[in-house]
């Protein structure tokens, strides 16, 4: 369908139910209608009024398994109703993408070798297309305008959403949406690892691509076990809020890196590479002699790993049993463990600045019995995660923003669809 005609259809009620189902929130329908219409307008401005299709890839939130994946552990993650959308038309031999206000250099399909593009969008696109071609899938050119409300720097995986939407566009245009979404995720991870130069795991891309709640077992990192959790999260009448605590991420590389390093120190004490390979009972039997070889903080972080591994399964069971109260208890315990044992809520180099600690404490004061809060993602100066009753979400947002700043709180929902062709 021509872009201008599709825009006029969005102005009617034709796609209201679809948007309500996709974004899990009736109050967002008008916003999304305007967003899609504006994206179509921008496409026409860039490329003219052509026949187009529209694609979407979700942002993601880690639910449980805080800092366990790098020790070959298990995680629970979910896609959320903040996403990247792309208005797309086919063309031959070249990929042209404008992403919001960023003009990305053309990617020519006869030149997919790794270039000097680490840390760039061009690298991500080239990496995705190269890997799909290597795997034997059809590739081809396209022109696209992509816009995203997946927050950069808020632990929601904006780069993974971008990689995923590029792979899904190629899937839709040239492979009839036949590529498994876990494969799309692995392709995105490859692009980020090899072409972009970031050694990320697979959690982000899987949650963006697969949709809903997923569990991932990283025992074999080359072949992680990814399972969709068949749970209708909407029936529990809770929103997922992400609060950006506005902390600086500068000079935190050492703080992030110390967590896997110290966990591996404990594993090495037992002659293993990762904590997943160390028997928990044997670990606790050796606490006293271990203190001569490992720091107390390393031992505490290992304790977090073992307890967090169990919590993933406890949360899965609670959700499958329809026991959301128990699920929230486990979320709270996960947050407490991250605070007390993992110790990733503030940097020991700068204990005077504790954005996350303050945001957690104020959230508990605001929420009372209306929800639970925990550190989100890697931690230190980043974001917190809040599960809050739907009818209290707006009040929580208004109150926390009094303390942490305007527009710091994003009220989201778990989205059942991951990456997809919308129209």
XYZ file of C-alpha atoms in Angstrom:
423
model
C 0.000 0.000 0.000
C 1.171 3.547 -0.766
C 2.567 5.377 2.252
C 0.164 8.328 2.049
C -2.883 6.068 1.797
C -1.681 4.036 4.759
C -1.227 7.243 6.733
C -4.826 8.240 6.060
C -5.990 4.816 7.239
C -4.092 5.291 10.528
C -6.055 8.498 11.082
C -9.264 6.439 11.096
C -10.097 3.691 13.588
C -9.011 0.894 11.237
C -5.915 -0.127 13.211
C -7.041 0.766 16.741
C -7.567 -2.823 17.930
C -4.288 -3.946 16.424
C -2.421 -1.148 18.211
C -4.211 -1.886 21.473
C -3.220 -5.558 21.266
C 0.359 -4.817 20.242
C 1.069 -2.161 22.883
C -1.006 -3.733 25.670
C -2.515 -0.375 26.673
C -5.658 1.254 25.274
C -4.477 4.664 26.475
C -1.561 4.480 24.003
C -3.662 4.011 20.856
C -3.909 7.693 19.925
C -0.212 8.228 20.597
C 0.742 5.256 18.437
C -1.588 6.323 15.610
C 0.150 9.701 15.504
C 3.565 8.043 15.793
C 2.915 5.710 12.853
C 1.404 8.529 10.756
C 4.428 10.742 11.445
C 6.789 7.907 10.497
C 4.929 7.455 7.201
C 5.154 11.208 6.581
C 8.891 11.102 7.186
C 9.302 8.173 4.789
C 7.479 10.112 2.049
C 9.621 13.169 2.739
C 12.790 11.071 2.378
C 11.896 8.687 -0.439
C 8.562 9.618 -1.989
C 5.127 7.997 -1.860
C 5.920 4.314 -2.451
C 4.380 0.968 -1.543
C 5.546 0.256 1.989
C 5.370 -2.217 4.834
C 5.893 -1.573 8.543
C 7.976 -3.601 11.019
C 8.446 -3.477 14.782
C 11.006 -4.766 17.298
C 10.418 -4.502 21.029
C 12.631 -3.180 23.779
C 13.393 -5.522 26.656
C 13.641 -5.694 30.413
C 15.547 -8.229 32.493
C 13.125 -9.724 35.028
C 15.455 -11.985 36.991
C 18.956 -13.391 36.724
C 20.859 -10.219 37.575
C 24.500 -10.740 36.549
C 24.197 -14.504 36.119
C 24.470 -14.876 32.333
C 28.243 -14.311 32.248
C 28.602 -17.256 34.663
C 26.566 -19.483 32.302
C 23.484 -19.075 34.475
C 19.774 -18.650 33.780
C 17.749 -15.496 33.181
C 14.136 -14.459 32.826
C 13.474 -11.517 30.512
C 10.540 -9.865 28.800
C 9.811 -7.648 25.839
C 8.103 -4.349 26.623
C 5.787 -2.017 24.771
C 8.463 0.504 23.881
C 9.689 -0.387 20.401
C 11.445 0.520 17.198
C 9.239 0.778 14.121
C 10.368 0.914 10.507
C 8.551 2.067 7.384
C 10.152 0.147 4.531
C 10.155 -0.240 0.737
C 12.189 -2.659 -1.380
C 14.976 -1.559 -3.678
C 17.860 -3.288 -5.430
C 21.394 -3.855 -4.145
C 21.635 -1.166 -1.456
C 20.241 -0.496 2.011
C 19.387 3.095 2.893
C 18.286 3.779 6.463
C 17.480 6.996 8.256
C 16.974 6.371 11.977
C 15.204 9.268 13.643
C 17.575 12.177 12.913
C 20.601 9.983 12.102
C 21.568 9.600 8.466
C 23.288 6.238 8.100
C 25.667 5.644 5.224
C 24.381 3.321 2.462
C 25.212 -0.374 2.807
C 25.937 -2.007 -0.559
C 25.151 -5.697 -0.752
C 28.278 -6.457 -2.792
C 30.409 -5.213 0.117
C 29.475 -6.947 3.375
C 32.956 -7.583 4.749
C 33.748 -6.109 8.151
C 34.819 -2.501 7.710
C 36.136 0.237 10.007
C 32.660 0.618 11.522
C 32.943 -0.524 15.124
C 30.498 1.298 17.355
C 28.300 2.447 14.446
C 24.847 1.733 13.061
C 26.474 0.913 9.727
C 28.398 -1.869 11.439
C 25.226 -3.318 12.940
C 23.385 -3.324 9.592
C 26.328 -4.786 7.689
C 26.817 -7.459 10.362
C 23.161 -8.540 10.337
C 22.955 -8.779 6.553
C 26.316 -10.544 6.291
C 25.332 -13.202 8.830
C 21.936 -13.834 7.231
C 23.645 -14.325 3.890
C 26.202 -16.681 5.475
C 23.350 -18.742 6.950
C 21.836 -19.178 3.493
C 18.885 -16.788 3.732
C 17.826 -14.451 0.948
C 19.004 -10.871 1.265
C 18.135 -7.736 -0.666
C 18.083 -3.979 -0.575
C 15.570 -1.648 1.016
C 14.993 1.941 2.007
C 13.626 2.667 5.463
C 12.817 5.261 8.051
C 13.192 3.808 11.542
C 12.106 5.558 14.708
C 12.497 4.218 18.219
C 11.177 5.014 21.687
C 13.435 2.349 23.245
C 15.449 4.479 25.628
C 19.163 4.766 24.975
C 21.194 4.152 28.129
C 18.234 2.966 30.219
C 18.980 -0.749 30.102
C 16.202 -1.506 27.610
C 18.511 -2.540 24.765
C 18.104 0.064 22.048
C 20.945 -1.473 20.003
C 19.396 -4.952 20.226
C 16.044 -3.568 19.047
C 17.806 -1.934 16.080
C 19.642 -5.133 15.126
C 16.432 -7.105 15.486
C 14.344 -4.808 13.313
C 16.969 -4.913 10.541
C 16.932 -8.714 10.598
C 13.134 -8.783 10.654
C 12.909 -6.426 7.678
C 15.153 -8.750 5.635
C 13.045 -11.669 6.858
C 9.793 -10.011 5.797
C 10.930 -8.597 2.460
C 12.915 -11.577 1.204
C 12.122 -14.668 3.303
C 8.330 -14.473 3.871
C 8.815 -14.149 7.664
C 10.095 -17.728 7.773
C 13.207 -17.177 9.917
C 12.941 -18.353 13.520
C 13.137 -15.415 15.924
C 15.876 -17.020 18.011
C 17.926 -17.108 14.805
C 17.179 -13.411 14.269
C 18.425 -12.822 17.824
C 21.642 -14.777 17.266
C 22.266 -12.826 14.059
C 21.871 -9.585 16.019
C 24.285 -10.804 18.678
C 26.811 -11.701 15.967
C 26.534 -8.218 14.462
C 27.062 -6.590 17.839
C 29.964 -8.865 18.819
C 31.872 -8.949 15.530
C 30.962 -5.813 13.563
C 30.020 -3.393 16.360
C 32.723 -4.620 18.733
C 30.660 -5.111 21.908
C 30.931 -8.529 23.635
C 27.266 -8.793 24.622
C 25.378 -11.969 25.470
C 22.174 -13.172 23.832
C 19.586 -12.097 26.408
C 18.900 -8.649 24.953
C 18.372 -9.777 21.376
C 16.237 -12.775 22.378
C 13.877 -10.701 24.485
C 13.525 -8.103 21.699
C 12.896 -10.732 19.033
C 10.899 -13.524 20.680
C 8.382 -11.459 22.656
C 6.500 -11.991 25.890
C 8.394 -13.627 28.740
C 11.322 -15.895 27.921
C 13.731 -17.971 29.959
C 17.285 -18.525 28.750
C 19.703 -21.143 30.052
C 23.298 -20.197 29.207
C 24.902 -23.485 30.294
C 26.130 -23.880 26.711
C 26.653 -20.336 25.498
C 27.095 -21.509 21.904
C 23.655 -23.129 22.044
C 21.623 -21.403 24.780
C 18.245 -22.906 25.534
C 15.556 -20.281 24.906
C 11.983 -21.023 25.963
C 8.901 -18.857 25.626
C 7.017 -18.687 28.920
C 3.329 -19.104 28.131
C 1.998 -16.579 30.656
C -0.490 -13.784 30.003
C 1.145 -11.078 32.071
C -1.699 -8.631 31.450
C -4.108 -10.606 33.656
C -2.107 -9.668 36.756
C -3.026 -5.957 36.389
C 0.491 -4.687 36.984
C 2.616 -2.233 35.032
C 6.372 -2.444 34.670
C 7.977 0.923 35.378
C 11.572 1.702 34.472
C 13.096 4.679 36.290
C 16.208 6.336 34.915
C 18.067 7.534 38.002
C 20.068 10.053 35.902
C 23.417 8.875 37.214
C 26.627 9.247 35.234
C 27.995 6.120 33.580
C 31.467 7.641 33.295
C 34.374 5.689 34.770
C 32.225 2.681 35.691
C 33.901 0.180 33.375
C 36.016 -1.175 36.233
C 32.943 -1.522 38.470
C 31.059 -3.506 35.832
C 34.092 -5.617 34.966
C 34.835 -6.491 38.602
C 31.625 -8.525 38.940
C 32.425 -11.294 36.405
C 36.113 -11.126 37.355
C 35.435 -11.723 41.042
C 32.893 -14.459 40.348
C 35.479 -16.172 38.162
C 38.049 -15.825 40.954
C 35.789 -18.018 43.078
C 35.300 -20.486 40.229
C 39.062 -20.641 39.687
C 39.543 -21.536 43.345
C 37.721 -24.791 42.524
C 39.586 -25.264 39.262
C 36.612 -24.197 37.151
C 36.073 -21.328 34.724
C 32.508 -20.323 35.648
C 30.393 -20.531 38.795
C 27.820 -22.671 36.971
C 30.429 -25.457 37.056
C 30.987 -25.254 40.847
C 28.733 -27.301 43.134
C 26.924 -24.998 45.559
C 27.350 -27.306 48.554
C 31.078 -27.585 47.895
C 31.257 -23.799 47.673
C 29.743 -23.328 51.131
C 31.941 -26.031 52.642
C 35.045 -24.071 51.591
C 34.115 -20.557 52.757
C 36.827 -20.387 55.440
C 39.819 -21.480 53.316
C 38.425 -19.608 50.310
C 38.777 -16.295 52.160
C 42.559 -16.674 51.973
C 42.437 -16.778 48.167
C 39.388 -14.646 47.308
C 38.003 -11.382 48.589
C 34.945 -11.338 50.835
C 33.100 -9.359 48.154
C 33.865 -12.055 45.575
C 32.420 -14.678 47.923
C 29.306 -12.569 48.529
C 28.846 -12.114 44.781
C 29.086 -15.876 44.314
C 26.394 -16.277 46.990
C 24.197 -13.943 44.939
C 24.754 -16.094 41.866
C 23.568 -19.274 43.570
C 20.487 -17.687 45.128
C 19.585 -15.814 41.928
C 19.766 -19.019 39.899
C 17.102 -20.541 42.153
C 14.942 -17.424 41.997
C 14.557 -17.654 38.228
C 12.832 -21.019 38.610
C 10.806 -19.818 41.600
C 9.515 -16.854 39.608
C 8.671 -19.053 36.650
C 6.731 -21.422 38.901
C 4.880 -18.558 40.583
C 3.792 -17.124 37.232
C 2.706 -20.501 35.886
C 0.746 -21.143 39.090
C -0.944 -17.750 38.784
C 0.606 -16.668 42.092
C 1.658 -13.101 41.356
C 2.086 -12.335 45.051
C 4.836 -14.962 45.261
C 6.362 -13.617 42.043
C 6.661 -10.165 43.643
C 8.203 -11.660 46.767
C 10.916 -13.203 44.611
C 11.456 -9.920 42.739
C 11.960 -8.154 46.060
C 14.406 -10.838 47.191
C 16.286 -10.517 43.918
C 16.602 -6.792 44.506
C 17.754 -7.292 48.088
C 20.359 -9.813 46.966
C 21.671 -7.450 44.295
C 21.905 -4.668 46.893
C 23.456 -6.680 49.731
C 25.474 -9.462 48.066
C 26.096 -8.521 44.443
C 26.595 -4.885 45.520
C 25.862 -3.272 42.145
C 23.748 -0.335 43.294
C 26.613 2.149 43.640
C 30.313 2.302 42.962
C 32.657 1.776 45.900
C 34.894 4.413 44.304
C 32.251 7.079 44.829
C 29.934 6.106 47.704
C 28.741 9.687 48.136
C 26.659 9.378 44.937
C 23.957 6.720 45.263
C 21.268 7.470 42.692
C 19.962 3.906 42.573
C 19.978 3.464 46.361
C 17.990 6.666 46.795
C 15.545 5.775 44.020
C 14.934 2.337 45.570
C 14.382 3.766 49.053
C 12.020 6.476 47.828
C 10.152 3.940 45.693
C 9.563 1.700 48.706
C 8.234 4.694 50.623
C 5.893 5.635 47.752
C 4.749 2.107 46.878
C 4.048 0.691 50.347
C 2.087 -2.476 49.459
C 1.291 -1.392 45.889
C 4.387 -2.846 44.242
C 8.003 -3.969 44.463
C 11.284 -2.449 43.299
C 14.781 -3.690 42.416
C 17.911 -2.578 40.591
C 17.588 -3.091 36.842
C 20.236 -4.434 34.493
C 23.945 -3.926 35.170
C 23.312 -1.434 37.961
C 25.569 1.159 39.584
C 24.325 4.432 38.053
C 21.568 3.149 35.792
C 17.924 2.264 36.245
C 15.533 0.625 38.656
C 12.609 -1.656 37.862
C 9.213 -1.412 39.545
C 6.232 -3.746 39.294
C 3.281 -1.624 40.378
C -0.488 -2.115 40.367
C -1.997 -0.581 37.238
C -4.284 1.821 39.084
C -1.335 3.117 41.139
C 1.194 3.436 38.302
C 0.457 7.074 37.454
C 0.631 8.111 41.092
C 3.950 6.318 41.467
C 5.276 8.027 38.337
C 4.239 11.480 39.580
C 5.748 10.907 43.018
C 9.082 9.395 41.988
C 9.625 12.166 39.446
C 9.446 14.705 42.270
C 12.649 13.182 43.617
C 14.477 11.803 40.585
C 13.510 14.387 37.958
C 10.848 14.955 35.308
C 10.392 12.321 32.627
C 12.580 9.803 34.478
C 9.818 7.182 34.879
C 8.476 5.141 31.974
C 5.291 3.164 32.541
C 5.426 0.086 30.325
C 3.784 -3.319 29.956
C 5.074 -6.754 28.996
C 4.363 -7.096 25.296
C 3.414 -10.484 23.871
C 4.788 -9.771 20.384
C 8.519 -9.413 19.860
C 9.801 -8.598 16.398
C 7.139 -8.687 13.710
C 5.746 -7.394 10.461
C 2.983 -5.022 11.551
C 1.501 -4.245 8.132
